[in-house]
CSV table of C-alpha atoms in Angstrom, one decimal:
chain,number,residue,atom,x,y,z
A,799,MET,CA,-13.1,-16.9,-19.0
A,800,SER,CA,-16.1,-15.3,-17.1
A,801,GLN,CA,-17.2,-11.8,-18.1
A,802,VAL,CA,-15.9,-8.7,-16.3
A,803,ASN,CA,-18.5,-6.9,-14.2
A,804,ILE,CA,-17.0,-3.5,-13.9
A,805,GLY,CA,-20.1,-2.1,-12.2
A,806,ALA,CA,-19.8,-4.6,-9.3
A,807,VAL,CA,-16.1,-3.7,-8.9
A,808,LYS,CA,-16.8,0.0,-8.8
A,809,GLU,CA,-19.6,-0.5,-6.2
A,810,TYR,CA,-17.3,-2.6,-4.0
A,811,LEU,CA,-14.3,-0.2,-4.2
A,812,MET,CA,-16.3,2.9,-3.4
A,813,GLY,CA,-17.9,1.1,-0.4
A,814,LEU,CA,-14.4,0.0,0.7
A,815,GLN,CA,-13.1,3.5,0.7
A,816,ASP,CA,-16.1,4.6,2.8
A,817,HIS,CA,-15.7,1.8,5.3
A,818,ILE,CA,-11.9,2.4,5.8
A,819,CYS,CA,-12.3,6.2,6.2
A,820,ARG,CA,-15.1,5.8,8.8
A,821,SER,CA,-13.1,3.2,10.8
A,822,LEU,CA,-9.9,5.3,10.8
A,823,GLU,CA,-11.8,8.5,11.8
A,824,THR,CA,-13.5,6.6,14.7
A,825,LEU,CA,-10.1,5.3,16.0
A,826,ASP,CA,-8.4,8.7,15.6
A,827,GLY,CA,-11.2,10.5,17.4
A,828,GLY,CA,-9.7,14.0,16.5
A,829,ALA,CA,-9.8,14.5,12.8
A,830,GLN,CA,-11.9,13.7,9.8
A,831,PHE,CA,-11.1,13.1,6.1
A,832,ARG,CA,-11.5,15.9,3.7
A,833,GLU,CA,-12.7,14.9,0.3
A,834,ASP,CA,-11.7,16.3,-3.1
A,835,ALA,CA,-13.7,15.0,-6.1
A,836,TRP,CA,-11.7,15.5,-9.3
A,837,GLU,CA,-11.9,14.8,-13.0
A,838,ARG,CA,-9.1,13.7,-15.2
A,839,PRO,CA,-8.8,15.7,-18.5
A,840,GLY,CA,-8.0,12.6,-20.4
A,841,GLY,CA,-11.0,10.7,-19.0
A,842,GLY,CA,-12.4,9.6,-15.7
A,843,GLY,CA,-11.8,10.9,-12.2
A,844,GLY,CA,-12.0,10.0,-8.6
A,845,ARG,CA,-12.3,11.1,-5.0
A,846,SER,CA,-9.3,11.7,-2.8
A,847,ARG,CA,-9.7,11.8,1.0
A,848,VAL,CA,-7.0,13.1,3.3
A,849,LEU,CA,-6.9,13.2,7.1
A,850,ALA,CA,-4.3,15.5,8.5
A,851,GLU,CA,-3.1,16.4,12.0
A,852,GLY,CA,-5.2,13.8,13.8
A,853,ARG,CA,-4.7,12.6,17.3
A,854,VAL,CA,-3.4,9.2,16.1
A,855,PHE,CA,-2.7,9.7,12.5
A,856,GLU,CA,-0.4,12.5,11.4
A,857,GLN,CA,-1.6,12.1,7.8
A,858,GLY,CA,-3.6,9.5,5.9
A,859,GLY,CA,-4.7,9.4,2.3
A,860,VAL,CA,-7.4,7.0,1.0
A,861,GLY,CA,-8.1,7.5,-2.7
A,862,PHE,CA,-10.6,6.0,-5.2
A,863,SER,CA,-10.0,6.5,-8.9
A,864,HIS,CA,-11.6,5.4,-12.1
A,865,VAL,CA,-9.6,6.6,-15.1
A,866,PHE,CA,-9.4,5.7,-18.8
A,867,GLY,CA,-7.7,6.7,-22.0
A,868,GLN,CA,-6.7,5.8,-25.5
A,869,ASN,CA,-3.0,5.1,-25.2
A,870,LEU,CA,-1.0,3.6,-22.4
A,871,PRO,CA,2.1,5.2,-20.9
A,872,PRO,CA,5.5,3.6,-21.3
A,873,SER,CA,5.4,2.3,-17.7
A,874,ALA,CA,2.6,0.0,-18.8
A,875,THR,CA,3.6,-1.1,-22.3
A,876,ALA,CA,7.2,-1.8,-21.2
A,877,HIS,CA,5.8,-4.3,-18.7
A,878,ARG,CA,3.2,-5.7,-21.1
A,879,PRO,CA,4.0,-4.9,-24.8
A,880,ASP,CA,0.7,-6.7,-25.8
A,881,LEU,CA,-1.2,-3.7,-24.4
A,882,ALA,CA,0.1,-1.3,-27.1
A,883,GLY,CA,-2.6,0.2,-29.3
A,884,ARG,CA,-5.5,-0.6,-26.9
A,885,HIS,CA,-7.8,1.9,-25.0
A,886,TRP,CA,-7.8,1.2,-21.3
A,887,GLN,CA,-9.5,1.9,-18.0
A,888,ALA,CA,-8.1,1.4,-14.5
A,889,MET,CA,-9.9,1.5,-11.2
A,890,GLY,CA,-8.8,1.1,-7.6
A,891,VAL,CA,-8.5,2.1,-4.0
A,892,SER,CA,-5.1,3.0,-2.7
A,893,LEU,CA,-4.1,4.2,0.8
A,894,VAL,CA,-1.2,5.1,2.9
A,895,ILE,CA,-1.5,5.9,6.6
A,896,HIS,CA,1.3,7.7,8.5
A,897,PRO,CA,0.8,7.6,12.3
A,898,ARG,CA,2.0,10.2,14.7
A,899,ASN,CA,3.5,7.8,17.3
A,900,PRO,CA,6.7,6.2,16.1
A,901,TYR,CA,5.8,2.9,17.7
A,902,VAL,CA,2.8,2.7,15.3
A,903,PRO,CA,3.8,1.4,11.8
A,904,THR,CA,3.0,3.1,8.6
A,905,SER,CA,0.7,1.0,6.4
A,906,HIS,CA,-0.2,0.8,2.8
A,907,ALA,CA,-2.9,-1.0,0.9
A,908,ASN,CA,-4.1,-1.1,-2.7
A,909,VAL,CA,-6.7,-3.0,-4.7
A,910,ARG,CA,-7.3,-2.4,-8.4
A,911,ILE,CA,-8.5,-3.7,-11.7
A,912,PHE,CA,-7.1,-2.9,-15.2
A,913,ILE,CA,-8.8,-3.5,-18.6
A,914,ALA,CA,-7.4,-2.9,-22.1
A,915,GLU,CA,-9.5,-3.3,-25.1
A,916,LYS,CA,-9.5,-2.9,-28.9
A,917,PRO,CA,-12.1,-3.8,-31.6
A,918,GLY,CA,-12.2,-7.4,-32.7
A,919,ALA,CA,-10.1,-8.7,-29.9
A,920,GLU,CA,-10.7,-10.2,-26.5
A,921,PRO,CA,-10.2,-7.7,-23.6
A,922,ILE,CA,-7.1,-8.0,-21.5
A,923,TRP,CA,-7.9,-7.6,-17.8
A,924,TRP,CA,-6.3,-8.3,-14.5
A,925,PHE,CA,-6.5,-7.5,-10.8
A,926,GLY,CA,-3.7,-6.4,-8.6
A,927,GLY,CA,-3.0,-5.2,-5.1
A,928,GLY,CA,-2.0,-6.2,-1.6
A,929,PHE,CA,-1.0,-4.6,1.7
A,930,ASP,CA,2.3,-4.1,3.5
A,931,LEU,CA,3.5,-2.8,6.8
A,932,THR,CA,6.4,-0.4,7.5
A,933,PRO,CA,7.4,-0.3,11.2
A,934,TYR,CA,9.9,2.1,12.8
A,935,TYR,CA,10.3,0.0,15.9
A,936,GLY,CA,9.5,-3.6,15.4
A,937,PHE,CA,7.4,-5.9,17.6
A,938,THR,CA,7.3,-9.6,16.9
A,939,GLU,CA,3.7,-10.0,17.9
A,940,ASP,CA,2.7,-7.2,15.5
A,941,ALA,CA,4.5,-8.9,12.6
A,942,GLN,CA,2.9,-12.2,13.4
A,943,HIS,CA,-0.6,-10.7,13.6
A,944,TRP,CA,-0.1,-8.9,10.3
A,945,HIS,CA,1.0,-12.0,8.5
A,946,ARG,CA,-1.6,-14.2,10.1
A,947,THR,CA,-4.3,-11.9,8.8
A,948,ALA,CA,-2.7,-11.7,5.4
A,949,LYS,CA,-2.7,-15.5,5.2
A,950,ALA,CA,-6.3,-15.6,6.3
A,951,ALA,CA,-7.2,-13.3,3.4
A,952,CYS,CA,-5.5,-15.8,1.0
A,953,ASP,CA,-6.4,-19.2,2.4
A,954,PRO,CA,-9.9,-19.6,0.7
A,955,PHE,CA,-8.2,-19.3,-2.7
A,956,GLY,CA,-5.5,-22.0,-2.3
A,957,ALA,CA,-3.0,-23.2,0.2
A,958,GLU,CA,-0.1,-21.8,-1.9
A,959,VAL,CA,-1.5,-18.3,-2.4
A,960,TYR,CA,-0.2,-16.6,0.8
A,961,ALA,CA,3.4,-17.9,0.4
A,962,LYS,CA,3.5,-16.8,-3.3
A,963,TYR,CA,2.1,-13.3,-2.6
A,964,LYS,CA,4.3,-12.8,0.5
A,965,LYS,CA,7.4,-13.6,-1.5
A,966,TRP,CA,6.3,-11.3,-4.2
A,967,CYS,CA,5.7,-8.5,-1.7
A,968,ASP,CA,9.2,-9.0,-0.1
A,969,GLU,CA,10.7,-8.8,-3.6
A,970,TYR,CA,8.6,-5.8,-4.8
A,971,PHE,CA,8.9,-3.5,-1.8
A,972,PHE,CA,12.7,-3.6,-1.9
A,973,LEU,CA,14.9,-0.5,-2.3
A,974,LYS,CA,17.7,-1.8,-4.6
A,975,HIS,CA,19.9,1.2,-4.1
A,976,ARG,CA,19.8,0.7,-0.3
A,977,ASN,CA,19.8,-3.1,-0.5
A,978,GLU,CA,17.0,-3.3,2.1
A,979,PRO,CA,13.3,-4.0,2.3
A,980,ARG,CA,10.8,-1.1,2.9
A,981,GLY,CA,9.3,-2.9,5.8
A,982,ILE,CA,8.1,-6.4,7.0
A,983,GLY,CA,6.0,-7.0,3.8
A,984,GLY,CA,2.6,-8.6,3.6
A,985,LEU,CA,0.9,-9.3,0.3
A,986,PHE,CA,1.5,-8.2,-3.3
A,987,TYR,CA,0.1,-9.6,-6.5
A,988,ASP,CA,-0.4,-8.3,-10.1
A,989,ASP,CA,-1.6,-9.5,-13.5
A,990,LEU,CA,-4.2,-11.8,-11.7
A,991,ASN,CA,-6.8,-13.3,-14.1
A,992,GLU,CA,-6.4,-17.0,-13.3
A,993,GLY,CA,-9.6,-18.9,-12.7
A,994,GLY,CA,-11.9,-16.2,-14.2
A,995,PHE,CA,-13.4,-13.0,-13.1
A,996,GLU,CA,-15.4,-14.2,-10.1
A,997,ARG,CA,-12.5,-15.9,-8.4
A,998,CYS,CA,-10.1,-13.0,-9.0
A,999,PHE,CA,-12.7,-10.4,-7.8
A,1000,GLY,CA,-13.3,-12.5,-4.7
A,1001,LEU,CA,-9.6,-12.5,-3.9
A,1002,MET,CA,-9.4,-8.8,-4.3
A,1003,ARG,CA,-12.4,-8.3,-2.0
A,1004,SER,CA,-10.8,-10.6,0.6
A,1005,VAL,CA,-7.5,-8.6,0.5
A,1006,GLY,CA,-9.4,-5.3,0.8
A,1007,ASP,CA,-11.7,-6.6,3.6
A,1008,HIS,CA,-8.7,-7.9,5.7
A,1009,TYR,CA,-6.7,-4.7,5.7
A,1010,LEU,CA,-8.4,-3.1,8.7
A,1011,LYS,CA,-8.4,-6.5,10.5
A,1012,ALA,CA,-4.6,-6.5,10.1
A,1013,TYR,CA,-3.9,-2.9,10.9
A,1014,LEU,CA,-6.3,-1.6,13.5
A,1015,PRO,CA,-5.3,-4.0,16.3
A,1016,ILE,CA,-1.7,-3.0,15.9
A,1017,VAL,CA,-2.6,0.7,16.0
A,1018,GLU,CA,-4.7,0.2,19.1
A,1019,GLN,CA,-1.9,-1.7,20.9
A,1020,ARG,CA,0.8,1.0,20.2
A,1021,MET,CA,-0.8,4.4,19.8
A,1022,ASP,CA,-0.6,5.4,23.5
A,1023,MET,CA,3.0,4.2,24.0
A,1024,THR,CA,5.3,6.9,25.4
A,1025,TYR,CA,8.0,8.3,23.1
A,1026,GLY,CA,10.5,11.1,22.9
A,1027,GLU,CA,12.5,13.2,20.5
A,1028,ARG,CA,14.9,10.2,19.8
A,1029,GLU,CA,12.0,8.0,18.5
A,1030,ARG,CA,10.4,10.8,16.6
A,1031,ASP,CA,13.8,11.7,14.9
A,1032,PHE,CA,14.3,8.1,13.8
A,1033,GLN,CA,10.7,7.9,12.5
A,1034,LEU,CA,11.3,10.9,10.3
A,1035,TYR,CA,14.6,9.5,9.1
A,1036,ARG,CA,13.0,6.2,8.2
A,1037,ARG,CA,10.1,7.9,6.4
A,1038,GLY,CA,12.8,9.0,3.9
A,1039,ARG,CA,13.0,5.4,2.7
A,1040,TYR,CA,9.2,5.5,2.0
A,1041,VAL,CA,9.6,8.5,-0.1
A,1042,GLU,CA,12.5,7.0,-2.0
A,1043,PHE,CA,10.6,3.9,-2.9
A,1044,ASN,CA,7.4,5.7,-4.0
A,1045,LEU,CA,9.2,8.1,-6.2
A,1046,VAL,CA,11.8,5.7,-7.7
A,1047,PHE,CA,10.2,2.2,-7.9
A,1048,ASP,CA,6.4,2.2,-7.3
A,1049,ARG,CA,4.5,1.2,-10.4
A,1050,GLY,CA,1.4,2.9,-9.4
A,1051,THR,CA,3.1,6.3,-8.9
A,1052,LEU,CA,4.9,6.0,-12.2
A,1053,PHE,CA,1.7,5.0,-14.0
A,1054,GLY,CA,-0.3,7.8,-12.5
A,1055,LEU,CA,2.3,10.5,-13.3
A,1056,GLN,CA,3.0,9.2,-16.9
A,1057,SER,CA,-0.7,8.8,-17.7
A,1058,GLY,CA,-1.6,12.4,-16.7
A,1059,GLY,CA,-3.2,11.5,-13.4
A,1060,ARG,CA,-4.0,14.0,-10.7
A,1061,THR,CA,-0.6,14.8,-9.1
A,1062,GLU,CA,-2.1,15.7,-5.6
A,1063,SER,CA,-3.9,12.4,-5.5
A,1064,ILE,CA,-0.9,10.4,-6.6
A,1065,LEU,CA,1.5,12.0,-4.1
A,1066,MET,CA,-0.8,12.1,-1.1
A,1067,SER,CA,0.9,8.9,-0.1
A,1068,LEU,CA,4.0,10.8,0.9
A,1069,PRO,CA,4.5,11.7,4.6
A,1070,PRO,CA,4.0,15.3,5.8
A,1071,LEU,CA,7.4,15.5,7.5
A,1072,VAL,CA,10.6,13.6,6.7
A,1073,LYS,CA,14.4,13.8,7.2
A,1074,TRP,CA,17.5,12.6,5.4
A,1075,ARG,CA,20.9,12.3,7.0
A,1076,TYR,CA,24.2,11.7,5.2
A,1077,ASN,CA,25.6,8.1,5.7
A,1078,TRP,CA,23.9,7.6,9.0
A,1079,HIS,CA,23.9,4.2,10.8
A,1080,PRO,CA,22.3,3.3,14.1
A,1081,GLU,CA,24.5,2.4,17.1
A,1082,PRO,CA,24.8,-1.4,17.5
A,1083,GLY,CA,22.6,-2.9,20.1
A,1084,THR,CA,20.0,-0.1,20.1
A,1085,PRO,CA,16.3,-0.4,19.4
A,1086,GLU,CA,16.9,1.4,16.1
A,1087,ALA,CA,19.6,-1.1,15.1
A,1088,LYS,CA,17.1,-3.9,15.9
A,1089,LEU,CA,14.9,-2.7,13.0
A,1090,TYR,CA,17.7,-3.4,10.6
A,1091,ASP,CA,19.1,-6.5,12.2
A,1092,VAL,CA,15.8,-8.3,12.8
A,1093,PHE,CA,12.7,-6.8,11.2
A,1094,LEU,CA,14.1,-5.7,7.8
A,1095,LYS,CA,15.2,-9.3,7.1
A,1096,PRO,CA,12.5,-11.2,5.1
A,1097,GLN,CA,11.5,-14.2,7.1
A,1098,ASP,CA,8.6,-16.6,7.8
A,1099,TRP,CA,6.8,-14.7,10.6
A,1100,LEU,CA,4.4,-17.6,11.0
A,1101,ALA,CA,7.1,-20.2,11.6
């Protein structure tokens, strides 16, 4: 197994954060990211960047973190009991973008590496990440473009990779208590160390580099569409599902909170405004119902 080059990973991730922030600021044209550099008391730190009240993006957070510690939290050792008793470090870029226009979907992306070590033993390391899309009003051409780009990110690494990571994404971003997906999926992978460091690092870079290629054309196509209070109200209601998933199921959120991470950086993924409604269902035949009937059904968008 090839040796881990943590310096190269850090250089790539910090550059990725810079590139994504510059690109989103340019498209928004009305707001800039504010950066908070922070240190974690238990070890490490990061830089959190938040764009708020933009012309296109109501709120967006793009965070880089590199943290380490002596003992892993229960969320990690429950998933991988072989990690118990090892000191660890985790590094990644994570982002969530909440648009202003309800016809523009929310998007999420994350690329990361994790290493756990102890004297006299081989280090345990893996990459994880992916990206997924959460529309409020679905468009078939947007879903097809998103998944075509996701497939292009995977294709250099094997013909089976996209289908595997798409299925994993559909299964992971699923609200069990609602019995519904969070959105139309994309890519999700974890525990990746097959083929050695260079291959896995290459796949992580490809996923990171394809995020803007997948998202920006959709934003550009939808951001000037006319909408009213009905669409805005539905957007805020559906954002509640995003909050529920992040606080109940998301591994990254649970790991960050349980490992003593910076709360503001962990929760900057949450939308600035959201609504919940008791036992609400859309009227049959409406555009809102189409989201449930068509777009929140896992399917082969490239068929």
